[in-house]
Short mmCIF file of C-alpha atoms and ligand atoms in Angstrom, two decimals:
data_model
loop_
_atom_site.label_atom_id
_atom_site.label_comp_id
_atom_site.label_asym_id
_atom_site.label_seq_id
_atom_site.Cartn_x
_atom_site.Cartn_y
_atom_site.Cartn_z
CA UNK Z 1 27.96 93.42 145.55
CA UNK Z 2 28.94 90.43 143.34
CA UNK Z 3 26.08 89.27 141.17
CA UNK Z 4 24.40 85.88 141.67
CA UNK Z 5 25.55 83.53 138.94
CA UNK Z 6 22.76 81.18 137.88
CA UNK Z 7 24.10 78.28 135.80
CA UNK Z 8 21.81 76.70 133.22
CA UNK Z 9 22.44 73.17 131.99
CA UNK Z 10 20.34 72.52 128.86
CA UNK Z 11 20.03 69.23 127.04
CA UNK Z 12 21.94 69.84 123.79
CA UNK Z 13 18.92 69.34 121.45
CA UNK Z 14 18.25 72.82 120.09
CA UNK Z 15 14.55 72.82 121.18
CA UNK Z 16 15.41 72.39 124.86
CA UNK Z 17 18.48 74.66 124.62
CA UNK Z 18 16.54 77.55 123.09
CA UNK Z 19 13.78 77.23 125.67
CA UNK Z 20 16.19 77.28 128.61
CA UNK Z 21 18.14 80.24 127.18
CA UNK Z 22 14.86 82.10 126.78
CA UNK Z 23 14.00 81.31 130.42
CA UNK Z 24 17.44 82.65 131.42
CA UNK Z 25 16.68 85.89 129.56
CA UNK Z 26 13.47 86.24 131.59
CA UNK Z 27 15.37 85.75 134.82
CA UNK Z 28 17.84 88.46 133.81
CA UNK Z 29 15.31 90.97 132.48
CA UNK Z 30 15.57 94.15 134.53
CA UNK Z 31 17.90 92.39 137.01
CA UNK Z 32 21.18 92.39 135.09
CA UNK Z 33 23.05 94.06 137.95
CA UNK Z 34 21.95 91.51 140.49
CA UNK Z 35 22.02 88.27 138.45
CA UNK Z 36 24.34 86.68 135.89
CA UNK Z 37 23.08 83.83 133.73
CA UNK Z 38 25.66 81.39 132.36
CA UNK Z 39 24.70 78.57 130.01
CA UNK Z 40 26.84 75.44 130.34
CA UNK Z 41 27.03 74.25 126.75
CA UNK Z 42 27.21 70.49 126.28
CA UNK Z 43 28.76 69.53 122.94
CA UNK Z 44 25.96 67.85 120.93
CA UNK Z 45 26.70 64.25 119.98
CA UNK Z 46 26.31 64.63 116.19
CA UNK Z 47 27.90 67.13 113.78
CA UNK Z 48 24.41 68.11 112.56
CA UNK Z 49 23.13 69.08 115.99
CA UNK Z 50 26.53 70.59 116.89
CA UNK Z 51 26.32 73.07 114.02
CA UNK Z 52 22.70 73.93 114.92
CA UNK Z 53 23.63 74.56 118.55
CA UNK Z 54 26.79 76.53 117.61
CA UNK Z 55 24.76 78.79 115.33
CA UNK Z 56 22.19 79.43 118.05
CA UNK Z 57 24.82 80.11 120.71
CA UNK Z 58 26.60 82.54 118.36
CA UNK Z 59 23.31 84.33 117.62
CA UNK Z 60 22.43 84.77 121.28
CA UNK Z 61 25.98 85.75 122.26
CA UNK Z 62 25.98 88.44 119.54
CA UNK Z 63 22.52 89.73 120.44
CA UNK Z 64 23.69 91.59 123.54
CA UNK Z 65 21.03 90.10 125.85
CA UNK Z 66 23.71 89.43 128.45
CA UNK Z 67 23.47 85.64 128.68
CA UNK Z 68 26.98 84.15 128.98
CA UNK Z 69 28.21 80.81 127.65
CA UNK Z 70 30.68 78.35 129.14
CA UNK Z 71 31.56 75.38 126.93
CA UNK Z 72 32.01 72.12 128.83
CA UNK Z 73 34.84 69.88 127.62
CA UNK Z 74 33.66 67.39 124.97
CA UNK Z 75 32.78 63.87 126.13
CA UNK Z 76 32.36 60.65 124.18
CA UNK Z 77 28.64 59.89 123.93
CA UNK Z 78 27.40 56.74 125.68
CA UNK Z 79 27.34 53.62 123.55
CA UNK Z 80 24.82 50.79 123.47
CA UNK Z 81 21.68 52.87 123.74
CA UNK Z 82 20.93 53.37 120.06
CA UNK Z 83 17.23 54.00 119.52
CA UNK Z 84 16.59 54.77 123.21
CA UNK Z 85 16.69 58.53 123.00
CA UNK Z 86 15.57 59.30 126.53
CA UNK Z 87 18.17 56.90 127.92
CA UNK Z 88 20.83 58.37 125.62
CA UNK Z 89 20.10 61.97 126.64
CA UNK Z 90 19.99 61.08 130.34
CA UNK Z 91 23.25 59.11 130.28
CA UNK Z 92 25.05 61.66 128.13
CA UNK Z 93 24.22 64.43 130.58
CA UNK Z 94 25.20 62.21 133.52
CA UNK Z 95 28.68 61.79 132.01
CA UNK Z 96 29.16 65.56 132.26
CA UNK Z 97 28.76 65.68 136.05
CA UNK Z 98 32.48 66.19 136.84
CA UNK Z 99 32.65 69.04 134.31
CA UNK Z 100 29.52 70.65 135.71
CA UNK Z 101 31.03 70.45 139.18
CA UNK Z 102 34.29 72.07 138.01
CA UNK Z 103 32.34 74.82 136.20
CA UNK Z 104 30.10 75.45 139.21
CA UNK Z 105 33.17 75.89 141.43
CA UNK Z 106 35.01 78.08 138.92
CA UNK Z 107 31.99 80.27 138.21
CA UNK Z 108 30.88 80.41 141.87
CA UNK Z 109 27.37 79.24 141.10
CA UNK Z 110 24.55 80.68 143.18
CA UNK Z 111 22.07 78.16 141.70
CA UNK Z 112 21.96 75.39 139.12
CA UNK Z 113 19.02 75.04 136.71
CA UNK Z 114 19.06 71.76 134.79
CA UNK Z 115 17.10 70.27 131.92
CA UNK Z 116 14.68 67.53 132.95
CA UNK Z 117 16.95 64.89 131.40
CA UNK Z 118 19.78 65.99 133.74
CA UNK Z 119 18.40 65.10 137.17
CA UNK Z 120 21.57 63.10 137.97
CA UNK Z 121 23.34 66.47 138.27
CA UNK Z 122 21.46 67.12 141.51
CA UNK Z 123 24.36 65.26 143.21
CA UNK Z 124 26.73 68.02 142.10
CA UNK Z 125 24.51 70.74 143.54
CA UNK Z 126 24.16 68.89 146.82
CA UNK Z 127 27.93 68.29 147.05
CA UNK Z 128 28.53 72.03 146.60
CA UNK Z 129 25.62 73.18 148.76
CA UNK Z 130 24.08 75.06 145.85
CA UNK Z 131 20.27 75.14 145.28
CA UNK Z 132 19.10 73.17 142.26
CA UNK Z 133 16.08 73.61 140.03
CA UNK Z 134 14.68 71.53 137.17
CA UNK Z 135 13.65 73.35 134.00
CA UNK Z 136 10.71 71.53 132.45
CA UNK Z 137 10.23 72.46 128.78
CA UNK Z 138 6.85 70.79 128.44
CA UNK Z 139 3.41 70.64 130.04
CA UNK Z 140 2.31 70.31 133.65
CA UNK Z 141 0.49 67.20 132.38
CA UNK Z 142 3.77 65.49 131.43
CA UNK Z 143 5.30 66.68 134.70
CA UNK Z 144 2.38 65.26 136.72
CA UNK Z 145 2.56 61.96 134.84
CA UNK Z 146 6.34 61.74 135.41
CA UNK Z 147 5.89 62.44 139.13
CA UNK Z 148 3.21 59.71 139.26
CA UNK Z 149 5.38 57.23 137.34
CA UNK Z 150 7.23 55.57 140.26
CA UNK Z 151 3.83 54.76 141.87
CA UNK Z 152 2.27 53.69 138.55
CA UNK Z 153 5.28 51.45 137.98
CA UNK Z 154 4.41 49.62 141.20
CA UNK Z 155 0.65 49.62 140.74
CA UNK Z 156 0.27 48.67 137.07
CA UNK Z 157 1.64 45.31 135.93
CA UNK Z 158 1.10 45.67 132.21
CA UNK Z 159 2.92 47.82 129.70
CA UNK Z 160 1.07 51.01 128.73
CA UNK Z 161 1.26 49.97 125.09
CA UNK Z 162 -0.74 46.79 125.91
CA UNK Z 163 -3.03 48.45 128.45
CA UNK Z 164 -6.61 49.12 127.46
CA UNK Z 165 -7.65 51.13 130.49
CA UNK Z 166 -7.03 54.68 131.59
CA UNK Z 167 -4.36 56.28 133.74
CA UNK Z 168 -5.17 58.59 136.60
CA UNK Z 169 -3.26 61.90 136.45
CA UNK Z 170 -4.54 64.44 139.02
CA UNK Z 171 -5.99 67.43 137.20
CA UNK Z 172 -6.77 65.58 133.94
CA UNK Z 173 -9.76 63.49 132.94
CA UNK Z 174 -8.80 59.76 132.92
CA UNK Z 175 -6.02 59.47 130.33
CA UNK Z 176 -6.48 56.65 127.78
CA UNK Z 177 -3.33 54.53 127.66
CA UNK Z 178 -3.08 55.30 123.93
CA UNK Z 179 -2.36 58.95 124.84
CA UNK Z 180 0.62 58.07 127.04
CA UNK Z 181 3.93 59.03 125.34
CA UNK Z 182 5.38 56.20 123.25
CA UNK Z 183 8.70 56.25 125.11
CA UNK Z 184 6.80 55.11 128.23
CA UNK Z 185 5.15 52.21 126.36
CA UNK Z 186 7.21 49.35 127.80
CA UNK Z 187 7.98 49.08 131.50
CA UNK Z 188 11.23 47.25 131.04
CA UNK Z 189 12.61 49.63 128.44
CA UNK Z 190 15.55 51.83 129.50
CA UNK Z 191 13.52 54.89 128.51
CA UNK Z 192 10.72 54.00 130.93
CA UNK Z 193 13.22 53.21 133.71
CA UNK Z 194 14.93 56.58 133.19
CA UNK Z 195 11.63 58.43 133.42
CA UNK Z 196 10.82 56.61 136.67
CA UNK Z 197 14.23 57.74 137.92
CA UNK Z 198 13.67 61.35 136.81
CA UNK Z 199 10.18 61.37 138.37
CA UNK Z 200 11.63 60.28 141.71
CA UNK Z 201 14.48 62.79 141.51
CA UNK Z 202 12.26 65.77 140.64
CA UNK Z 203 10.91 65.52 144.19
CA UNK Z 204 14.36 66.20 145.65
CA UNK Z 205 14.97 69.47 143.80
CA UNK Z 206 14.50 72.87 145.39
CA UNK Z 207 11.98 73.76 142.73
CA UNK Z 208 10.64 73.05 139.26
CA UNK Z 209 10.54 75.87 136.74
CA UNK Z 210 8.03 75.03 134.05
CA UNK Z 211 7.22 76.52 130.66
CA UNK Z 212 3.50 76.76 131.18
CA UNK Z 213 0.93 79.32 132.27
CA UNK Z 214 -1.13 78.78 135.43
CA UNK Z 215 -4.32 79.75 133.59
CA UNK Z 216 -3.75 77.08 130.88
CA UNK Z 217 -3.19 74.17 133.29
CA UNK Z 218 -4.65 75.27 136.66
CA UNK Z 219 -5.91 71.85 137.81
CA UNK Z 220 -2.68 70.06 136.97
CA UNK Z 221 -0.47 72.63 138.69
CA UNK Z 222 -2.74 72.54 141.76
CA UNK Z 223 -2.64 68.72 141.76
CA UNK Z 224 1.17 68.76 141.80
CA UNK Z 225 1.42 71.54 144.40
CA UNK Z 226 -1.15 69.86 146.71
CA UNK Z 227 0.89 66.67 146.73
CA UNK Z 228 -1.71 64.59 144.85
CA UNK Z 229 0.88 63.21 142.43
CA UNK Z 230 3.16 61.90 145.18
CA UNK Z 231 1.01 61.56 148.31
CA UNK Z 232 2.83 61.82 151.62
CA UNK Z 233 5.67 64.03 150.38
CA UNK Z 234 5.70 67.82 150.04
CA UNK Z 235 6.04 68.79 146.40
CA UNK Z 236 8.96 71.00 145.37
CA UNK Z 237 8.11 74.65 144.75
CA UNK Z 238 6.61 75.19 141.28
CA UNK Z 239 7.43 78.18 139.09
CA UNK Z 240 5.13 78.36 136.02
CA UNK Z 241 6.86 81.18 134.16
CA UNK Z 242 5.48 80.63 130.64
CA UNK Z 243 4.85 81.12 127.89
CA UNK Z 244 8.65 81.08 127.51
CA UNK Z 245 8.74 82.15 123.88
CA UNK Z 246 10.97 84.51 122.00
CA UNK Z 247 8.24 87.14 122.05
CA UNK Z 248 10.28 89.49 119.86
CA UNK Z 249 10.21 86.85 117.15
CA UNK Z 250 6.55 86.08 117.86
CA UNK Z 251 5.66 89.61 116.84
CA UNK Z 252 7.25 88.73 113.55
CA UNK Z 253 10.65 90.03 112.54
CA UNK Z 254 11.00 91.97 109.33
CA UNK Z 255 12.58 89.12 107.34
CA UNK Z 256 9.84 86.63 108.34
CA UNK Z 257 7.14 89.11 107.42
CA UNK Z 258 8.65 89.41 103.95
CA UNK Z 259 8.53 85.68 103.24
CA UNK Z 260 6.21 85.01 100.27
CA UNK Z 261 3.92 82.81 102.38
CA UNK Z 262 3.33 85.69 104.82
CA UNK Z 263 2.78 88.12 101.92
CA UNK Z 264 0.27 85.60 100.52
CA UNK Z 265 -1.60 85.68 103.83
CA UNK Z 266 -1.90 89.48 103.48
CA UNK Z 267 -4.32 88.91 100.61
CA UNK Z 268 -6.59 86.47 102.51
CA UNK Z 269 -9.67 87.36 104.57
CA UNK Z 270 -9.45 87.47 108.35
CA UNK Z 271 -9.35 84.08 110.14
CA UNK Z 272 -9.97 82.24 106.86
CA UNK Z 273 -6.77 80.19 106.48
CA UNK Z 274 -5.92 76.91 108.18
CA UNK Z 275 -2.16 76.55 108.77
CA UNK Z 276 -0.54 73.10 108.81
CA UNK Z 277 2.97 72.66 110.25
CA UNK Z 278 4.56 69.72 112.07
CA UNK Z 279 7.51 70.97 114.09
CA UNK Z 280 11.21 70.61 113.53
CA UNK Z 281 11.07 66.86 112.94
CA UNK Z 282 7.73 66.25 111.17
CA UNK Z 283 7.68 65.18 107.51
CA UNK Z 284 5.43 63.37 105.00
CA UNK Z 285 5.89 60.63 102.48
CA UNK Z 286 3.72 60.57 99.35
CA UNK Z 287 0.98 58.45 101.00
CA UNK Z 288 0.58 60.85 103.91
CA UNK Z 289 0.79 63.92 101.67
CA UNK Z 290 -1.93 62.48 99.40
CA UNK Z 291 -4.35 62.15 102.34
CA UNK Z 292 -3.63 65.71 103.48
CA UNK Z 293 -3.99 67.11 99.96
CA UNK Z 294 -7.30 65.30 99.40
CA UNK Z 295 -8.62 66.33 102.81
CA UNK Z 296 -7.71 69.98 102.27
CA UNK Z 297 -9.10 70.06 98.75
CA UNK Z 298 -12.43 68.57 99.85
CA UNK Z 299 -12.71 70.82 102.92
CA UNK Z 300 -13.09 73.83 100.62
CA UNK Z 301 -11.13 75.99 103.09
CA UNK Z 302 -8.11 78.20 102.43
CA UNK Z 303 -4.85 76.67 103.64
CA UNK Z 304 -1.13 77.26 104.12
CA UNK Z 305 0.60 73.89 104.35
CA UNK Z 306 4.24 73.60 105.47
CA UNK Z 307 5.17 70.32 103.80
CA UNK Z 308 8.56 68.69 104.42
CA UNK Z 309 10.12 65.59 102.85
CA UNK Z 310 11.89 62.61 104.45
CA UNK Z 311 15.30 63.12 106.13
CA UNK Z 312 18.42 61.92 104.32
CA UNK Z 313 20.23 58.91 105.82
CA UNK Z 314 21.92 59.70 109.13
CA UNK Z 315 19.77 62.77 109.87
CA UNK Z 316 16.50 63.18 111.80
CA UNK Z 317 15.72 66.53 110.19
CA UNK Z 318 13.24 66.78 107.31
CA UNK Z 319 14.34 67.93 103.87
CA UNK Z 320 12.67 70.51 101.64
CA UNK Z 321 9.73 68.87 99.92
CA UNK Z 322 9.86 67.78 96.31
CA UNK Z 323 6.31 68.82 95.43
CA UNK Z 324 6.24 66.86 92.14
CA UNK Z 325 7.03 63.71 94.07
CA UNK Z 326 4.76 64.27 97.08
CA UNK Z 327 1.59 65.93 95.79
CA UNK Z 328 -1.23 64.31 93.79
CA UNK Z 329 -1.28 65.36 90.15
CA UNK Z 330 -3.09 68.61 89.46
CA UNK Z 331 -3.52 69.48 93.16
CA UNK Z 332 -1.68 72.81 92.95
CA UNK Z 333 -3.68 73.93 89.89
CA UNK Z 334 -7.03 72.89 91.40
CA UNK Z 335 -6.38 74.74 94.66
CA UNK Z 336 -4.65 77.77 93.10
CA UNK Z 337 -5.68 81.00 94.80
CA UNK Z 338 -7.10 79.36 97.88
CA UNK Z 339 -4.10 77.38 99.07
CA UNK Z 340 -0.33 77.52 99.30
CA UNK Z 341 2.12 74.67 99.86
CA UNK Z 342 5.32 75.86 101.52
CA UNK Z 343 8.08 73.28 100.97
CA UNK Z 344 10.67 74.43 103.52
CA UNK Z 345 11.06 75.69 107.09
CA UNK Z 346 8.10 78.00 107.70
CA UNK Z 347 8.21 81.36 109.50
CA UNK Z 348 5.72 79.83 111.94
CA UNK Z 349 5.68 82.62 114.51
CA UNK Z 350 4.92 85.25 111.87
CA UNK Z 351 2.26 83.00 110.31
CA UNK Z 352 0.46 82.40 113.61
CA UNK Z 353 0.62 86.14 114.33
CA UNK Z 354 -1.12 86.90 111.03
CA UNK Z 355 -4.82 87.87 111.27
CA UNK Z 356 -5.68 85.72 108.23
CA UNK Z 357 -4.88 82.53 110.14
CA UNK Z 358 -7.94 80.99 111.80
CA UNK Z 359 -6.80 77.48 112.74
CA UNK Z 360 -3.67 75.38 113.17
CA UNK Z 361 -3.23 71.69 112.36
CA UNK Z 362 -0.18 70.93 114.50
CA UNK Z 363 1.98 68.10 115.83
CA UNK Z 364 1.29 69.62 119.26
CA UNK Z 365 4.90 70.35 120.18
CA UNK Z 366 4.57 72.46 123.29
CA UNK Z 367 6.35 75.49 121.82
CA UNK Z 368 4.06 75.44 118.78
CA UNK Z 369 1.04 75.09 121.05
CA UNK Z 370 2.06 78.06 123.20
CA UNK Z 371 2.77 80.14 120.08
CA UNK Z 372 -0.73 79.33 118.81
CA UNK Z 373 -2.42 80.19 122.10
CA UNK Z 374 -0.42 83.42 122.36
CA UNK Z 375 -2.28 84.46 119.22
CA UNK Z 376 -5.62 82.87 120.15
CA UNK Z 377 -5.51 80.38 117.24
CA UNK Z 378 -7.49 77.14 117.90
CA UNK Z 379 -5.90 73.82 117.05
CA UNK Z 380 -6.48 70.44 115.44
CA UNK Z 381 -3.92 68.04 116.94
CA UNK Z 382 -1.93 65.65 114.79
CA UNK Z 383 0.64 64.34 117.31
CA UNK Z 384 3.76 62.56 115.99
CA UNK Z 385 6.57 62.00 118.53
CA UNK Z 386 7.93 62.76 122.03
CA UNK Z 387 5.07 63.67 124.43
CA UNK Z 388 2.73 65.02 121.74
CA UNK Z 389 -0.07 62.43 122.09
CA UNK Z 390 -0.48 63.45 125.72
CA UNK Z 391 -0.46 67.14 124.70
CA UNK Z 392 -3.17 66.42 122.10
CA UNK Z 393 -5.38 64.68 124.65
CA UNK Z 394 -5.00 67.54 127.12
CA UNK Z 395 -5.69 70.27 124.55
CA UNK Z 396 -8.96 68.64 123.49
CA UNK Z 397 -10.26 67.24 126.75
CA UNK Z 398 -8.93 69.57 129.45
CA UNK Z 399 -7.91 72.94 127.99
CA UNK Z 400 -10.66 72.90 125.34
CA UNK Z 401 -8.72 74.85 122.69
CA UNK Z 402 -8.63 72.04 120.11
CA UNK Z 403 -11.06 69.97 118.05
CA UNK Z 404 -10.44 66.22 118.13
CA UNK Z 405 -8.93 64.47 115.13
CA UNK Z 406 -8.49 60.71 114.82
CA UNK Z 407 -4.82 59.83 114.42
CA UNK Z 408 -3.97 56.15 113.95
CA UNK Z 409 -0.96 55.56 116.17
CA UNK Z 410 -0.71 51.94 115.01
CA UNK Z 411 -0.22 53.15 111.42
CA UNK Z 412 2.60 55.59 112.06
CA UNK Z 413 0.19 58.38 113.05
CA UNK Z 414 -1.82 58.16 109.84
CA UNK Z 415 -4.84 60.43 109.30
CA UNK Z 416 -7.39 59.55 106.61
CA UNK Z 417 -8.30 62.30 104.13
CA UNK Z 418 -11.96 62.21 105.22
CA UNK Z 419 -10.97 62.66 108.87
CA UNK Z 420 -8.74 65.65 108.07
CA UNK Z 421 -11.54 67.16 105.96
CA UNK Z 422 -13.99 66.73 108.87
CA UNK Z 423 -11.56 68.19 111.42
CA UNK Z 424 -10.68 71.20 109.20
CA UNK Z 425 -14.37 71.94 108.60
CA UNK Z 426 -15.01 71.67 112.32
CA UNK Z 427 -12.05 73.90 113.20
CA UNK Z 428 -12.77 76.55 110.55
CA UNK Z 429 -16.43 76.24 109.84
CA UNK Z 430 -18.24 77.56 112.87
CA UNK Z 431 -19.85 74.32 114.07
CA UNK Z 432 -20.26 74.09 117.82
CA UNK Z 433 -17.05 72.16 118.55
CA UNK Z 434 -14.96 74.61 116.48
CA UNK Z 435 -16.62 77.69 117.93
CA UNK Z 436 -16.03 76.45 121.46
CA UNK Z 437 -12.33 75.83 120.69
CA UNK Z 438 -12.05 79.31 119.11
CA UNK Z 439 -13.65 80.99 122.15
CA UNK Z 440 -11.42 79.07 124.53
CA UNK Z 441 -8.32 79.92 122.46
CA UNK Z 442 -9.27 83.61 122.64
CA UNK Z 443 -9.60 83.26 126.42
CA UNK Z 444 -6.15 81.64 126.60
CA UNK Z 445 -4.66 84.43 124.48
CA UNK Z 446 -5.89 86.99 126.99
CA UNK Z 447 -4.70 84.86 129.92
CA UNK Z 448 -1.20 84.36 128.44
CA UNK Z 449 -0.75 88.06 127.79
CA UNK Z 450 -1.96 88.97 131.27
CA UNK Z 451 0.33 86.33 132.84
CA UNK Z 452 3.48 88.05 131.56
CA UNK Z 453 2.39 91.58 132.54
CA UNK Z 454 3.29 93.23 135.82
CA UNK Z 455 1.40 91.36 138.56
CA UNK Z 456 0.49 88.48 136.21
CA UNK Z 457 0.93 84.86 137.31
CA UNK Z 458 4.13 84.16 135.35
CA UNK Z 459 5.76 87.46 136.36
CA UNK Z 460 4.95 86.74 140.01
CA UNK Z 461 6.37 83.18 139.68
CA UNK Z 462 9.57 84.61 138.20
CA UNK Z 463 9.94 87.13 141.02
CA UNK Z 464 9.26 84.38 143.61
CA UNK Z 465 12.04 82.34 141.97
CA UNK Z 466 14.46 85.28 142.14
CA UNK Z 467 13.55 85.69 145.85
CA UNK Z 468 14.26 82.01 146.50
CA UNK Z 469 17.69 82.28 144.83
CA UNK Z 470 18.49 85.47 146.76
CA UNK Z 471 17.44 83.90 150.06
CA UNK Z 472 19.48 80.77 149.44
CA UNK Z 473 22.51 82.82 148.54
CA UNK Z 474 22.28 84.97 151.66
CA UNK Z 475 21.68 81.88 153.85
CA UNK Z 476 24.79 80.26 152.40
CA UNK Z 477 26.77 83.42 153.09
CA UNK Z 478 25.50 83.49 156.66
CA UNK Z 479 26.43 79.88 157.31
CA UNK Z 480 29.84 80.15 155.70
CA UNK Z 481 30.71 83.49 157.35
C1 LIG V 501 9.33 66.46 125.94
O1 LIG V 501 9.88 65.19 125.89
C2 LIG V 501 10.80 64.95 124.88
C3 LIG V 501 11.18 65.85 123.89
C4 LIG V 501 12.12 65.51 122.91
C5 LIG V 501 12.54 66.40 121.83
O2 LIG V 501 13.80 66.25 121.39
C6 LIG V 501 14.30 67.05 120.40
C7 LIG V 501 15.63 66.86 119.98
C8 LIG V 501 16.14 67.65 118.95
O3 LIG V 501 17.41 67.46 118.56
C9 LIG V 501 15.38 68.63 118.37
C10 LIG V 501 14.07 68.82 118.80
O4 LIG V 501 13.38 69.73 118.27
C11 LIG V 501 13.51 68.02 119.81
C12 LIG V 501 12.23 68.17 120.25
C13 LIG V 501 11.75 67.33 121.25
O5 LIG V 501 10.51 67.41 121.69
C14 LIG V 501 9.94 68.66 121.80
O6 LIG V 501 10.62 69.42 122.76
C15 LIG V 501 10.02 70.69 123.02
C16 LIG V 501 10.82 71.38 124.08
O7 LIG V 501 11.60 72.35 123.53
C17 LIG V 501 8.60 70.54 123.50
O8 LIG V 501 8.53 69.89 124.76
C18 LIG V 501 7.83 69.73 122.50
O9 LIG V 501 6.54 69.51 122.98
C19 LIG V 501 8.50 68.42 122.20
O10 LIG V 501 7.81 67.79 121.16
C20 LIG V 501 12.68 64.26 122.92
C21 LIG V 501 12.32 63.39 123.92
O11 LIG V 501 12.87 62.17 124.00
C22 LIG V 501 13.81 61.87 123.06
C23 LIG V 501 11.37 63.71 124.90
O12 LIG V 501 11.03 62.82 125.83
O1 UDP V 502 8.65 74.96 109.81
C1 UDP V 502 8.80 75.22 111.00
C2 UDP V 502 8.72 74.25 112.04
C3 UDP V 502 8.89 74.64 113.37
N1 UDP V 502 9.15 75.94 113.67
C4 UDP V 502 9.40 76.36 115.07
O2 UDP V 502 10.08 75.33 115.76
C5 UDP V 502 9.62 75.21 117.08
C6 UDP V 502 9.07 73.80 117.28
O3 UDP V 502 8.97 73.53 118.64
P1 UDP V 502 7.91 72.53 119.22
O4 UDP V 502 8.11 72.45 120.68
O5 UDP V 502 6.56 72.88 118.79
O6 UDP V 502 8.22 71.16 118.52
P2 UDP V 502 9.57 70.35 118.24
O7 UDP V 502 9.96 70.72 116.88
O8 UDP V 502 10.58 70.74 119.27
O9 UDP V 502 9.10 68.97 118.37
C7 UDP V 502 8.54 76.26 117.26
O10 UDP V 502 9.10 77.41 117.86
C8 UDP V 502 8.11 76.59 115.84
O11 UDP V 502 7.68 77.92 115.68
C9 UDP V 502 9.20 76.89 112.68
O12 UDP V 502 9.40 78.08 112.95
N2 UDP V 502 9.03 76.51 111.38
#
């Protein structure tokens, strides 16, 4: 029997690409005879992201996991949407529709799985009679909000950024408008309009595969499935298959474990170190770094701080930190022995896996959050970009795994030294708020591990997804026979 070829269409940013490839690996695991997974690679629009994506594709192709790659012909990126990233990503993927259609025909697709910025590609699947699924790299909270967006667009006259009230998202406590992602701030912005479009289109897909765990976001997933986000219409099938992480790397590969910062952790007491790291795009200027340094010094706690410097012109990626430029004078000497500043990309997975780490000050990227919960490490949220303010709100007020920290969104997400000191003490110091977050994080660790075992919620969701693809394929065969 020919195998069922499932085509994946990731957004070319490496975060989304890696997550979708990892999901493809899950789909294949133990089913390599029955399924083929082919990633349709969209050429990234900048040389910097192109070399990142090329390196990742080469690594996966060489790893022998069985995921195949099919490079789509290069397209000129859309013009006139500078600064509107969500619009740019959506329009760039839309331009690839004819190439996706040609690839789907050539590769005899049994199903198409597309990034959430690529909902326009549903037309291709419908034209070919192939089932289509969205892959959602983020939370059920962002998914629920996006599904609610067409109705909110009608019901709320003011821009979220000027709104002082709260937004109703089924399964969450009332969401303060200041926690709504910045790209949804202005109703007339192309970014907002594209998210309204995507929210509407999600409802037409055969299913939504989401990188979350039922036990982390039960109320939100139930709210979506029960039709409370879009009353009057049946919701598409939901497949929470998370945490979709490279679990091999989470255990800590040999090279990560040999990094000096991980060796330094070996000498620290259990659960004594607070780790600070701000994702692939987070960086500090001297003013921000001074607040962090002062806050950490005054907290009295042990710390490992991944500190990055500003990107060079034309790049969004942080540079290695110049510690002489960024840190207050004498800071390293005064904190010697109890703290380490790591000025480059950190081996985050190995750090979070280390028993010496007892808390994580994070930008709340969803991958970082899942990595932390996989190891039962409680969080202090310092959101910066994308959907992270919503993630921070959810982690404190719904999931309960984080202590609150005041981040001034009006001042470029500034945190005062005294506020960081308070939050670190709370996270690490055994006060009630911190202890509750720690207990809840331990509960989530157990739930995540159970979810990916035989019979666990994510394993069952994955098998239900395979069944749906099998059934669709045999129905198509029956009708075309
Ligand atoms: C979730 O909504 C958005 C996410 C992103 C986004 O874009 C992005 C682009 C890159 O070239 C590199 C990245 O690392 C990156 C990260 C990113 O956001 C993170 O994506 C993760 C998924 O893998 C995860 O969801 C994290 O929580 C996100 O923080 C951009 C965007 O609009 C431009 C989004 O709306
Ligand atoms: O110094 C760093 C910064 C980030 N990461 C990894 O990069 C990913 C970041 O993804 P996330 O969704 O948290 O945020 P993004 O960077 O995409 O906003 C996670 O797997 C982190 O472990 C890392 O290993 N070292």
